[in-house]
mmCIF file of C-alpha atoms in Angstrom:
data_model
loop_
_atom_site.group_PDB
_atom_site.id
_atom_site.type_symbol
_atom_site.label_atom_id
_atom_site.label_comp_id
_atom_site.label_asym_id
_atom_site.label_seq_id
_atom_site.Cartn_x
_atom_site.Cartn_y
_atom_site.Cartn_z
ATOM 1 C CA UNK Y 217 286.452 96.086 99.645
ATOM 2 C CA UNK Y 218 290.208 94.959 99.562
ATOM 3 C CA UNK Y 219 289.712 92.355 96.382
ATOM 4 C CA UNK Y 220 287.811 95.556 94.580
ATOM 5 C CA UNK Y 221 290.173 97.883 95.505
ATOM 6 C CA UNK Y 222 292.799 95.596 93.963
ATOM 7 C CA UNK Y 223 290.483 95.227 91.019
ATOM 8 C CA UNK Y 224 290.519 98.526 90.105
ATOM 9 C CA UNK Y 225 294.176 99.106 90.941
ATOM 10 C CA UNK Y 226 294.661 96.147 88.834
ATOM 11 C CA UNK Y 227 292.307 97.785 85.589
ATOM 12 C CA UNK Y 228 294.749 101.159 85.736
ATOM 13 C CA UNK Y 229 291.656 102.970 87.540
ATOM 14 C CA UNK Y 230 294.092 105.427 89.174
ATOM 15 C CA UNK Y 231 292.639 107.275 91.624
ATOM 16 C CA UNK Y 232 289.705 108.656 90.389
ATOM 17 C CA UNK Y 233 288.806 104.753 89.277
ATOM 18 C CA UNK Y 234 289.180 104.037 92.988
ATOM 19 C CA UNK Y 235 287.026 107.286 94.746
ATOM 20 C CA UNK Y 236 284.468 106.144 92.147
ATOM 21 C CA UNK Y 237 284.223 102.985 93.549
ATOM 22 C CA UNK Y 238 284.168 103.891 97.362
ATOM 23 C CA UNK Y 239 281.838 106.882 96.323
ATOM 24 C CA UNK Y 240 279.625 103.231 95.000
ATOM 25 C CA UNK Y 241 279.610 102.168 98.368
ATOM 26 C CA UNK Y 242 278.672 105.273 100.591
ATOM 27 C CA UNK Y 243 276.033 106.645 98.169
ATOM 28 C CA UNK Y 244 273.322 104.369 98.390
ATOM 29 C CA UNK Y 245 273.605 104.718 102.771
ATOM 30 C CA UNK Y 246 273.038 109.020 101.746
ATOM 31 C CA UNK Y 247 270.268 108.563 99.165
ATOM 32 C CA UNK Y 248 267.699 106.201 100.984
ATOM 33 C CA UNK Y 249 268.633 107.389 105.028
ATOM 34 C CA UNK Y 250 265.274 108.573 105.566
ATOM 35 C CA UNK Y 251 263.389 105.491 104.128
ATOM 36 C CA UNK Y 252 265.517 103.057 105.570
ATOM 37 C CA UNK Y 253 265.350 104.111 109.096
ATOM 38 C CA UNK Y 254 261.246 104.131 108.763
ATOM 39 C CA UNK Y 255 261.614 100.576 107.233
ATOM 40 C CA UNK Y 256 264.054 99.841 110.471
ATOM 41 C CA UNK Y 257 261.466 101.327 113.092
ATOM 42 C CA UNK Y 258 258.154 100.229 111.798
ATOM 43 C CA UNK Y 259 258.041 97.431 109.488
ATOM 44 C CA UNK Y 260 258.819 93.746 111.186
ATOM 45 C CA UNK Y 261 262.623 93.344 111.701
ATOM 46 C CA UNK Y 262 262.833 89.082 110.088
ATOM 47 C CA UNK Y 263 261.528 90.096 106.635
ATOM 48 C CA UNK Y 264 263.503 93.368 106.795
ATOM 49 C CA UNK Y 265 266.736 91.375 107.166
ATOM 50 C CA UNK Y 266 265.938 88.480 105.068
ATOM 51 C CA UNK Y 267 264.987 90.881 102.174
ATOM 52 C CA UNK Y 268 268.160 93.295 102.700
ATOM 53 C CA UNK Y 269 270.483 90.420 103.560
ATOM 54 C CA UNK Y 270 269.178 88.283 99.537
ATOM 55 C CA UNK Y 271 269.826 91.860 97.913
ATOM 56 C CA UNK Y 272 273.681 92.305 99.303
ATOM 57 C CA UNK Y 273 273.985 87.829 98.319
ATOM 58 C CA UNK Y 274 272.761 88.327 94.906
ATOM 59 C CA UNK Y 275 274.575 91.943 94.090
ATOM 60 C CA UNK Y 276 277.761 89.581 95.263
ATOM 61 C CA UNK Y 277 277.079 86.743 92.972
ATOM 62 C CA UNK Y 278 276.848 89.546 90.442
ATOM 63 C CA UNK Y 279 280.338 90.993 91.486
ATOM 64 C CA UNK Y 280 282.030 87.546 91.380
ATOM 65 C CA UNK Y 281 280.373 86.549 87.661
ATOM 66 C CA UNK Y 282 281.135 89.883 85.838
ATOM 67 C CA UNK Y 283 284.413 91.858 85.584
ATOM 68 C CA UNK Y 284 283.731 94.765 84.134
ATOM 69 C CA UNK Y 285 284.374 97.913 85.912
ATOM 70 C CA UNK Y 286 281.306 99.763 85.402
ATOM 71 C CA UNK Y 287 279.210 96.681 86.356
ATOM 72 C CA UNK Y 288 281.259 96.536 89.012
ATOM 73 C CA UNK Y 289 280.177 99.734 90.373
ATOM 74 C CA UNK Y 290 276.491 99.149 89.530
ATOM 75 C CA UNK Y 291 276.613 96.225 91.590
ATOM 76 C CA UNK Y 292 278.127 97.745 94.342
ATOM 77 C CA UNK Y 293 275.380 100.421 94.482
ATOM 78 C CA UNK Y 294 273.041 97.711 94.499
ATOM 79 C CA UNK Y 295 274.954 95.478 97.636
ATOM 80 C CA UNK Y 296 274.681 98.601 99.659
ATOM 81 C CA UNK Y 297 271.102 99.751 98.876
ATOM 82 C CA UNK Y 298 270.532 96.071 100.965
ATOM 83 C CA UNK Y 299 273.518 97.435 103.779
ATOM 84 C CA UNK Y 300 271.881 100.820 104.244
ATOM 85 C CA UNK Y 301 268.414 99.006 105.286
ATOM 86 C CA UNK Y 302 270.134 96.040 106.690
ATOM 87 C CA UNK Y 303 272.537 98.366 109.033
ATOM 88 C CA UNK Y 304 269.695 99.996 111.075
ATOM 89 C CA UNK Y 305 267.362 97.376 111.706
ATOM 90 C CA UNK Y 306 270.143 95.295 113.390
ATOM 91 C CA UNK Y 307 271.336 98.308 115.292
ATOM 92 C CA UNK Y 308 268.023 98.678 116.125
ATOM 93 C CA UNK Y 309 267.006 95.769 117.357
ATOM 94 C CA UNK Y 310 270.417 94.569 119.188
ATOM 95 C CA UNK Y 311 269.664 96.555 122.190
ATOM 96 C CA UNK Y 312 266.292 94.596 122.348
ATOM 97 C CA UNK Y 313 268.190 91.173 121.869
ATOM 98 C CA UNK Y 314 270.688 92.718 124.712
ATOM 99 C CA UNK Y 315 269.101 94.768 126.982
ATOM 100 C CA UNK Y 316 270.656 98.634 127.706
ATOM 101 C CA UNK Y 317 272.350 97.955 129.983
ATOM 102 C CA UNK Y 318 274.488 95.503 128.515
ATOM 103 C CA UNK Y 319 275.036 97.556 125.484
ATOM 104 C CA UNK Y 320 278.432 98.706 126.463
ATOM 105 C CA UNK Y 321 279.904 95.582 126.429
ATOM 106 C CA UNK Y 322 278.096 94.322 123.698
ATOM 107 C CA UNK Y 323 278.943 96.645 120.973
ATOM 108 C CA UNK Y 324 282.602 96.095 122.173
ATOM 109 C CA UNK Y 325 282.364 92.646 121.297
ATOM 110 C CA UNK Y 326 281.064 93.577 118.336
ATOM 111 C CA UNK Y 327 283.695 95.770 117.566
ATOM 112 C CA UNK Y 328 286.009 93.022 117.995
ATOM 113 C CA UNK Y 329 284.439 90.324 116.204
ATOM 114 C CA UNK Y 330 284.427 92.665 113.429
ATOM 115 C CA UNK Y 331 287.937 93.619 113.834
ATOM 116 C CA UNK Y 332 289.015 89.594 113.714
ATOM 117 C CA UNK Y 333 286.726 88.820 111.158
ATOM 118 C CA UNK Y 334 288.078 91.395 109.409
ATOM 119 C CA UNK Y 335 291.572 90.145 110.139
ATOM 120 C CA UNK Y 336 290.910 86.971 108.623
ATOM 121 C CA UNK Y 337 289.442 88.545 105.463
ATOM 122 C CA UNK Y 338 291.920 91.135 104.791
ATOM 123 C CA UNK Y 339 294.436 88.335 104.965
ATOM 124 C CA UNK Y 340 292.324 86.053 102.793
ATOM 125 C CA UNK Y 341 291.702 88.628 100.521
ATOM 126 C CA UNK Y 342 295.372 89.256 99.903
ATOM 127 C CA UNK Y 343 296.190 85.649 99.936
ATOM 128 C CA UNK Y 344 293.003 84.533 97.197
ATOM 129 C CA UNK Y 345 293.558 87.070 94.748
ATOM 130 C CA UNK Y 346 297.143 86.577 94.261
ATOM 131 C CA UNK Y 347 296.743 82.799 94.081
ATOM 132 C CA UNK Y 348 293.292 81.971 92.226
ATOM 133 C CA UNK Y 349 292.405 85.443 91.394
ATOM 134 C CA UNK Y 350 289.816 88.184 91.913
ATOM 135 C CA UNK Y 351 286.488 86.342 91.070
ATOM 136 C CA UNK Y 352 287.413 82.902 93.387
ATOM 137 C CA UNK Y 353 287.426 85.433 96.412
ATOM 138 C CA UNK Y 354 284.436 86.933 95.737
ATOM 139 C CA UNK Y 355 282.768 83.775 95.381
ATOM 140 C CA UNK Y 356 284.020 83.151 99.213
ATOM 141 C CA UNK Y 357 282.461 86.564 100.325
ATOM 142 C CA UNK Y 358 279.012 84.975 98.408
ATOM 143 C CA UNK Y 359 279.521 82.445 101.048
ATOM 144 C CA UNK Y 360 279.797 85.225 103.929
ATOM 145 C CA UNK Y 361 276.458 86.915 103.094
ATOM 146 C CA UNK Y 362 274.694 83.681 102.613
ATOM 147 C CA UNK Y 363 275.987 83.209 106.304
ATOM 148 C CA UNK Y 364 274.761 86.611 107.434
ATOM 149 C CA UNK Y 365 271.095 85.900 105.680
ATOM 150 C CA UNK Y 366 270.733 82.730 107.234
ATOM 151 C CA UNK Y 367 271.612 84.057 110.668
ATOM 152 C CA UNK Y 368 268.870 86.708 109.873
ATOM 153 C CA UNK Y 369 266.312 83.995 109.670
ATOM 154 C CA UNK Y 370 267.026 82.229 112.854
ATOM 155 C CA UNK Y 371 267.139 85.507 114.943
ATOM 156 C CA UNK Y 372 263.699 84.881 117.287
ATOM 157 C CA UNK Y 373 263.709 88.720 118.412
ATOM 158 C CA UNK Y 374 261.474 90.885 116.356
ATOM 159 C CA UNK Y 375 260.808 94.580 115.869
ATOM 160 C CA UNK Y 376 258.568 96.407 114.669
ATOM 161 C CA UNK Y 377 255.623 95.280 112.483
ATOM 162 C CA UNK Y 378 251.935 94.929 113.008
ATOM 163 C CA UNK Y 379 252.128 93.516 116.626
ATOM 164 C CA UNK Y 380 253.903 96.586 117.547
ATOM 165 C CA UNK Y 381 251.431 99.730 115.756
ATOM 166 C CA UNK Y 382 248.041 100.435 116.488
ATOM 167 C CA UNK Y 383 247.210 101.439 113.023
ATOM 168 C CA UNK Y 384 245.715 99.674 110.103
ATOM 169 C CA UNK Y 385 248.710 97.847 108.337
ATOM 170 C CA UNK Y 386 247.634 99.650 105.197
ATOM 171 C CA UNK Y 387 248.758 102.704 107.057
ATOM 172 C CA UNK Y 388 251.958 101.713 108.175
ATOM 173 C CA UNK Y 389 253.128 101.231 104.403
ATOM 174 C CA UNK Y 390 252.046 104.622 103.558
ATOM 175 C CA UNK Y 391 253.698 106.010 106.848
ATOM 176 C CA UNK Y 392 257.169 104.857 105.248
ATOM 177 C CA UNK Y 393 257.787 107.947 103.059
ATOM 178 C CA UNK Y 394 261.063 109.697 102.465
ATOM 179 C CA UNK Y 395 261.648 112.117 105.588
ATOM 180 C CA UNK Y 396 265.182 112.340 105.085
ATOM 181 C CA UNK Y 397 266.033 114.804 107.938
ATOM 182 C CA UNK Y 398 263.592 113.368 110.433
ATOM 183 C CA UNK Y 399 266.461 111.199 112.403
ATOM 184 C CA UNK Y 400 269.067 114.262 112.393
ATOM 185 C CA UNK Y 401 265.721 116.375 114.237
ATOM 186 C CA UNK Y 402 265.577 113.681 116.603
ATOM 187 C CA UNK Y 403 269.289 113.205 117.033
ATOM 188 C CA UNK Y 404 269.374 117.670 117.573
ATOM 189 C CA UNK Y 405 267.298 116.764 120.938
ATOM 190 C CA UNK Y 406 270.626 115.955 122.822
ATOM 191 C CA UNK Y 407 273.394 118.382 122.844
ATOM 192 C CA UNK Y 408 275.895 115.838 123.552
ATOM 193 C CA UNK Y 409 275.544 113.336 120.968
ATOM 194 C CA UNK Y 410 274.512 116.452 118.731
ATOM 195 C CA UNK Y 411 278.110 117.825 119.137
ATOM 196 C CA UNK Y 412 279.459 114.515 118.935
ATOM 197 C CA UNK Y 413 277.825 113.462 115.779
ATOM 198 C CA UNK Y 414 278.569 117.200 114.105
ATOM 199 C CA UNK Y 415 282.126 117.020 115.392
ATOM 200 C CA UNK Y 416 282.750 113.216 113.503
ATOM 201 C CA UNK Y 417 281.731 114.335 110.408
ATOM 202 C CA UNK Y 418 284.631 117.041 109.414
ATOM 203 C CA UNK Y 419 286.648 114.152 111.168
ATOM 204 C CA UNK Y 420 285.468 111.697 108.276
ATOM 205 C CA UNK Y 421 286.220 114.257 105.555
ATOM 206 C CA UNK Y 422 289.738 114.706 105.811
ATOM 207 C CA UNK Y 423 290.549 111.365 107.123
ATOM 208 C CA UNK Y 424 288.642 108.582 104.812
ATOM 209 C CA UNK Y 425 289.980 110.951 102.002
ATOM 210 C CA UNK Y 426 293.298 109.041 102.711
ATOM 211 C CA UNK Y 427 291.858 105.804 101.748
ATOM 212 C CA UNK Y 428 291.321 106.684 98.064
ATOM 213 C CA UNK Y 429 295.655 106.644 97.987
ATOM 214 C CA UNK Y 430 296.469 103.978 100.947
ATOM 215 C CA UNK Y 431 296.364 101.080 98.326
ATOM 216 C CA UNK Y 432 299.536 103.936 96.039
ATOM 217 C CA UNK Y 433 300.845 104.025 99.495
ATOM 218 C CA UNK Y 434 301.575 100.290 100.041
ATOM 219 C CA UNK Y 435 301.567 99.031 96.561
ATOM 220 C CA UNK Y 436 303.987 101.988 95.055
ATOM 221 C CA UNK Y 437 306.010 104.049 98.023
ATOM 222 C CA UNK Y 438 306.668 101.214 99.831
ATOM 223 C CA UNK Y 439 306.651 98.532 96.908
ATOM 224 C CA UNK Y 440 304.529 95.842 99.143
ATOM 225 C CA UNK Y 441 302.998 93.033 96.964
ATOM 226 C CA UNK Y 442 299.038 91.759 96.812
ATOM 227 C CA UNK Y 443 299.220 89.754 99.284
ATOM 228 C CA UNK Y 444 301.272 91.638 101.803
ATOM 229 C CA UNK Y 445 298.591 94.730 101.108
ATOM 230 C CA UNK Y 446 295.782 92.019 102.598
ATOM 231 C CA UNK Y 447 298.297 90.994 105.439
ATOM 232 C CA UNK Y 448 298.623 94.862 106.418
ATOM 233 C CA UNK Y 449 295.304 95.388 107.073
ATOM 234 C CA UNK Y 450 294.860 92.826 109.192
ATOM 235 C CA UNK Y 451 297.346 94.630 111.752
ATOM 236 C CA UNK Y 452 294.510 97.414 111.860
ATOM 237 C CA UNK Y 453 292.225 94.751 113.038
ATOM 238 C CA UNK Y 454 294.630 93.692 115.908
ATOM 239 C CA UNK Y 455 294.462 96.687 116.989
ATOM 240 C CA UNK Y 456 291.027 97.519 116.839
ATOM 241 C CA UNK Y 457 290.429 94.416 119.283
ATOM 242 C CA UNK Y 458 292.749 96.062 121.856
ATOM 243 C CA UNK Y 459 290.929 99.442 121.242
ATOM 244 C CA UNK Y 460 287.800 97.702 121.473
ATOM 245 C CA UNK Y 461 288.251 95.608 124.873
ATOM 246 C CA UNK Y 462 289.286 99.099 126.502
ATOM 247 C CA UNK Y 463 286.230 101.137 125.963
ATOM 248 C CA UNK Y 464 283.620 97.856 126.359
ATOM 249 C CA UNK Y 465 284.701 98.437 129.779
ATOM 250 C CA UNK Y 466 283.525 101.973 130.274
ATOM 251 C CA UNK Y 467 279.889 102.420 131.587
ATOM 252 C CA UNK Y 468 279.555 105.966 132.051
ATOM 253 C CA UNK Y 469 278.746 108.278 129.128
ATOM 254 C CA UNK Y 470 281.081 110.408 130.507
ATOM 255 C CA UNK Y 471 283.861 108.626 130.168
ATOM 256 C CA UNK Y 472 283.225 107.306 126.906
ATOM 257 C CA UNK Y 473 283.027 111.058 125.506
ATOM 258 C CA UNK Y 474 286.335 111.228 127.009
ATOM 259 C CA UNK Y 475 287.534 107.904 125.169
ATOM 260 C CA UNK Y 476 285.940 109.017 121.658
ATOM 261 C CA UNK Y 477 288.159 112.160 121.924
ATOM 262 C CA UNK Y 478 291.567 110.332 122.785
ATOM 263 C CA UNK Y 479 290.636 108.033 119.963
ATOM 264 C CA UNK Y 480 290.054 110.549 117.224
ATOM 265 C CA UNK Y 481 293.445 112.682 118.340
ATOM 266 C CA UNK Y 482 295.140 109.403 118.177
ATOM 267 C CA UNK Y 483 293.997 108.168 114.906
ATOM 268 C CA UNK Y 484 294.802 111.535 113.815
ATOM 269 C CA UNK Y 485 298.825 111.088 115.380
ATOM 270 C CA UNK Y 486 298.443 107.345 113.612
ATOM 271 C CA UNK Y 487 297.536 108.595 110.181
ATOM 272 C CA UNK Y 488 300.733 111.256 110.274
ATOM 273 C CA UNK Y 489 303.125 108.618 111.507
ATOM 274 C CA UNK Y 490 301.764 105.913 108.503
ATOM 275 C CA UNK Y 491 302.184 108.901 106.176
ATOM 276 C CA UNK Y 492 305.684 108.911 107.575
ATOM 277 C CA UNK Y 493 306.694 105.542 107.649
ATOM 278 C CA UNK Y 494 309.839 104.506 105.520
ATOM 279 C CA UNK Y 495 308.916 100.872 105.766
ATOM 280 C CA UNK Y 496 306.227 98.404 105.387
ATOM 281 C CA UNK Y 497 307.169 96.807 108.780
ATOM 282 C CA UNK Y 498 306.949 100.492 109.962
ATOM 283 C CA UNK Y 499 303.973 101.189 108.458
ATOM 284 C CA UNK Y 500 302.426 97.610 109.983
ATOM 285 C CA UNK Y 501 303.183 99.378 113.447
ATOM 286 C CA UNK Y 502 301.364 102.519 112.457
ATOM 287 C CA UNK Y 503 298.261 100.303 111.352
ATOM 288 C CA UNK Y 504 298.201 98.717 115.066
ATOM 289 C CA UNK Y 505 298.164 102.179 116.394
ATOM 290 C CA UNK Y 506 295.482 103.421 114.181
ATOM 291 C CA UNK Y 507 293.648 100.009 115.038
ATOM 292 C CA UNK Y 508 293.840 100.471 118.634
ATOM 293 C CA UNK Y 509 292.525 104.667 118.740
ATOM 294 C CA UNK Y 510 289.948 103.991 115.942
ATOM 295 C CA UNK Y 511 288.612 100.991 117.619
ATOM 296 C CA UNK Y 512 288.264 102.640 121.321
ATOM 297 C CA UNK Y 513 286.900 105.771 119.409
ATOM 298 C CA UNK Y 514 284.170 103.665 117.576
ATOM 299 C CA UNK Y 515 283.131 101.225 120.592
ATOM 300 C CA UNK Y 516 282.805 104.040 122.298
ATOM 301 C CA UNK Y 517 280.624 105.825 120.931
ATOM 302 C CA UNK Y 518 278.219 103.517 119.770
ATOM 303 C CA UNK Y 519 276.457 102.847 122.446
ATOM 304 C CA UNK Y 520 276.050 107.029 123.152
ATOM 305 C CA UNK Y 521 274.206 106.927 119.515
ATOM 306 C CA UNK Y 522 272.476 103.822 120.265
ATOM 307 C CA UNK Y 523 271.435 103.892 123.485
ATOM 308 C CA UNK Y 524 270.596 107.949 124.025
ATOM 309 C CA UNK Y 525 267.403 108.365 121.233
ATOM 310 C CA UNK Y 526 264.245 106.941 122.372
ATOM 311 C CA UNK Y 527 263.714 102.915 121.686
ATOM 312 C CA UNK Y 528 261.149 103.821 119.047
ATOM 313 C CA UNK Y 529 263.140 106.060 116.924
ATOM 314 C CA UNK Y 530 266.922 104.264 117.217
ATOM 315 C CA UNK Y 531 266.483 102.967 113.614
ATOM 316 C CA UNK Y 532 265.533 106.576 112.120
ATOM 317 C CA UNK Y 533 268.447 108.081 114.076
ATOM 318 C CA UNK Y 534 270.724 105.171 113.360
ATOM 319 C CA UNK Y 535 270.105 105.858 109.655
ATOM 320 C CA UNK Y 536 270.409 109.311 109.981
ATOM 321 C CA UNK Y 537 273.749 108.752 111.158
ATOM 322 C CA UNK Y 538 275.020 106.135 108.672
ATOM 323 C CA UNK Y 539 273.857 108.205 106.077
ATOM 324 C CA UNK Y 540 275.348 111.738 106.678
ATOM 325 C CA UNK Y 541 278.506 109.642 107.754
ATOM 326 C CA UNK Y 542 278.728 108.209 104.061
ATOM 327 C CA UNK Y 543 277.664 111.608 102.808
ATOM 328 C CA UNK Y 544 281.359 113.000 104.229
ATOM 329 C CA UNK Y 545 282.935 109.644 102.556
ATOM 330 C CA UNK Y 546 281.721 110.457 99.695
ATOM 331 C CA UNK Y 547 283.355 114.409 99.758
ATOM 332 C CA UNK Y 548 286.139 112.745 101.524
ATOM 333 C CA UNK Y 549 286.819 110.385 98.877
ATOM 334 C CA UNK Y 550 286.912 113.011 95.528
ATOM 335 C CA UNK Y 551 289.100 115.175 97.697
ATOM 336 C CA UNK Y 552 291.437 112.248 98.534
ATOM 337 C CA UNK Y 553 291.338 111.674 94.869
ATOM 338 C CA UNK Y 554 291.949 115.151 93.813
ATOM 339 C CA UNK Y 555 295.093 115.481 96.391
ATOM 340 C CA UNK Y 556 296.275 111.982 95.966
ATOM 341 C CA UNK Y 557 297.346 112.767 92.700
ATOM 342 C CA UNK Y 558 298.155 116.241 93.361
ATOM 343 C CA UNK Y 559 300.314 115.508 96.090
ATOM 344 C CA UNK Y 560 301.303 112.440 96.523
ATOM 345 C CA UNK Y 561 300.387 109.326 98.909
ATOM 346 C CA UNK Y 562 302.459 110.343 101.792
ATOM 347 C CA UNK Y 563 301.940 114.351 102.056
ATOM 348 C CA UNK Y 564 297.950 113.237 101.744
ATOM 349 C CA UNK Y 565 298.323 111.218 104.747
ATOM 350 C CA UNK Y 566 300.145 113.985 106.254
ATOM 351 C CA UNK Y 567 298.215 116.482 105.607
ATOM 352 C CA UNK Y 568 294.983 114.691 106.660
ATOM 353 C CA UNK Y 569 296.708 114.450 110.158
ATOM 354 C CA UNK Y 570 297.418 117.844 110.626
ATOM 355 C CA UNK Y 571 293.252 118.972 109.831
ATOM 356 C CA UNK Y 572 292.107 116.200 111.565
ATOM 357 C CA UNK Y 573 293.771 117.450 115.196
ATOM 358 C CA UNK Y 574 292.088 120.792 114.315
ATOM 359 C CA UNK Y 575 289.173 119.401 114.333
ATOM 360 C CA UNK Y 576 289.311 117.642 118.139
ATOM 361 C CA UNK Y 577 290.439 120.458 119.307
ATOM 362 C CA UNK Y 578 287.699 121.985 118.143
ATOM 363 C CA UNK Y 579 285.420 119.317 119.561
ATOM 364 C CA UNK Y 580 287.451 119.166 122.604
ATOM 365 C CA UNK Y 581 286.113 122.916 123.105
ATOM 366 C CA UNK Y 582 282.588 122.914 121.689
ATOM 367 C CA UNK Y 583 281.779 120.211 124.458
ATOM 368 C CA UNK Y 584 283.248 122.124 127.446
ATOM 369 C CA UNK Y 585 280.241 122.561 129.575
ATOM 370 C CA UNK Y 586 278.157 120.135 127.981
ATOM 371 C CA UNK Y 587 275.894 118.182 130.017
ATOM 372 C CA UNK Y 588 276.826 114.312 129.852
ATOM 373 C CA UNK Y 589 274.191 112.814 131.990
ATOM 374 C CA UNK Y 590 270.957 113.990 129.959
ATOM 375 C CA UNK Y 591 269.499 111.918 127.358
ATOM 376 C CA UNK Y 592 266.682 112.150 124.468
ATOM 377 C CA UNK Y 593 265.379 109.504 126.436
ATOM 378 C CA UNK Y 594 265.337 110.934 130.077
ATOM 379 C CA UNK Y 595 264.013 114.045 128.485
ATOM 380 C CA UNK Y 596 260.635 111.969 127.172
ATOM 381 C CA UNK Y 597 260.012 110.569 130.008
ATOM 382 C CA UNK Y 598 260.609 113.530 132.367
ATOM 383 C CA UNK Y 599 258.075 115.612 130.037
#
């Protein structure tokens, strides 16, 4: 994302060149939700994966070989058809790998692996493009998903498939039609995560809109270099670890309602202060902060969405999720275009702040009430 970002930047894309581009990567998750959480639930998890994960390793090699913006955005579309079938069929099948009760702690560690990895790739981004250029690091990130398909091989937990359905295995290829709303009816079941999911999603809008002008933010306001932009973002992923730890240690869904709602109203307070900052040093401190709440907020609630929906339905639901998620991206991101170059970098980040505590405190008060025991799953069983 960073070296393509920096592409763009690089090609005078402005900010409509760079909201087209992020648009590139949440569409695909929107348009094929429905599909890919069927393909997660009932088709065999290995061939799944190994499929998804040769799609995302050839749409890299694609990225790497050809500069051109517009192929660069077709090739995007085509990395993330493989991510929005990929993303629920691991989320999926985790929990098997795991067990449920372990889930807490395990999508915390997950959390932070991906905030280190992503530490050492925003740094190595930074660092490759403005020493061998844009097409050397994406040859690097070829390596990464030739990594990730591997590792999808030598998994020995499976999902799903014909040792898993009663039916003929004729019908369980025609059961895989689009029923794009069939994970958001299942997700309705439970109040909670219902509210929870609802409340995220005017949360996305107004503050992934920001992202379209971050890069005009450190590259122009504060005047920060290639390199340094890389280096920045790894102080997000410091403090996503931190965030991370914390809520891996919470078992009770309770309490991690309670830490999803500190951690959006302090991402919120993060995003201001960046918005703010007069330096880059400052604004490296306002990265660890927004690190720290987004992380706790996201370990959080994972396991709530993971762990709630009945074991047979997690990828449908899981999909569901990604894909209205990226369906807010993508409004987020023309509107962070549109005011981005309205308003500027800094009263964008600003203003995302202020909408974004309206909205917890909207949350905060929807859930008043709500029952935070119950679960899609309990509710099965007991009928």
């Amino acid at each position: 994302m960073i070296v393509l970002i920096l592409r763009v930047h690089d090609q005078n894309g402005g900010t409509v060149g760079i909201a087209v581009l992020m648009i590139a990567f949440a569409l695909p998750t929107v348009l094929v939700m429905g599909v890919a959480g069927r393909i997660a639930d009932r088709f065999d998890s290995r061939p799944v994966l190994l499929v998804s994960s040769a799609v995302q390793l050839l749409a890299c090699a694609g990225l790497a070989s050809v500069e051109n913006r517009w192929s660069t955005y077709a090739f995007v579309l085509a990395l993330q058809c493989g991510q929005a079938v990929s993303s629920p069929t691991w989320g999926a099948l985790t929990p098997r790998i795991a067990g449920d009760e372990d889930m807490g702690r395990v999508m915390a560690l997950q959390q932070s692996l991906r905030a280190l990895t992503g530490i050492a790739g925003a740094a190595l981004a930074g660092l490759l493009v403005g020493t061998l250029g844009i097409s050397v690091a994406l040859w690097v990130d070829c390596g990464t998903f030739a990594v990730a398909l591997v590792a999808a091989g030598l998994v020995r937990t499976r999902r799903g498939g014909r040792q898993e359905m009663s039916e003929p295995y004729s019908a369980l290829v025609s059961s895989v039609r689009p029923r794009t709303f069939e994970g958001l009816r299942i997700l309705r079941r439970d109040r909670l995560i219902w509210l929870l999911f609802a409340g995220t999603i005017p949360f996305i809008i107004v503050l992934e809109g920001v992202n379209v002008v971050e890069v005009f933010l450190v590259r122009d306001d504060l005047g920060a270099s290639p390199t340094a932009y890389g280096v920045l973002e790894a102080f997000f992923g410091a403090g996503a670890v931190a965030g991370a730890w914390v809520a891996g240690r919470l078992a009770a869904d309770a309490s991690r309602v309670r830490c999803v709602l500190v951690g959006m109203a302090g991402t919120a307070l993060s995003i201001g202060l960046a918005g703010l900052a007069p330096t880059v040093a400052v604004f490296a401190v306002c990265l660890v902060l927004l690190g720290t709440f987004n992380g706790g907020a996201n370990a959080a609630i994972g396991p709530l969405f993971v762990l709630r929906p009945a074991e047979a339905d997690r990828g449908k639901v899981l999909a569901a999720i990604n894909g209205v998620q990226r369906a807010g991206s993508i409004l987020a991101l023309g509107l962070g275009g549109l005011v981005g170059g309205w308003l500027g970098a800094r009263a964008a980040f600003v203003g995302a702040a202020a909408c974004s505590l309206i909205v917890v405190a909207s949350l905060v008060r929807s859930l008043r009430g709500v029952d935070r025991t119950a679960s899609i799953r309990t509710e099965v069983l007991a009928s």
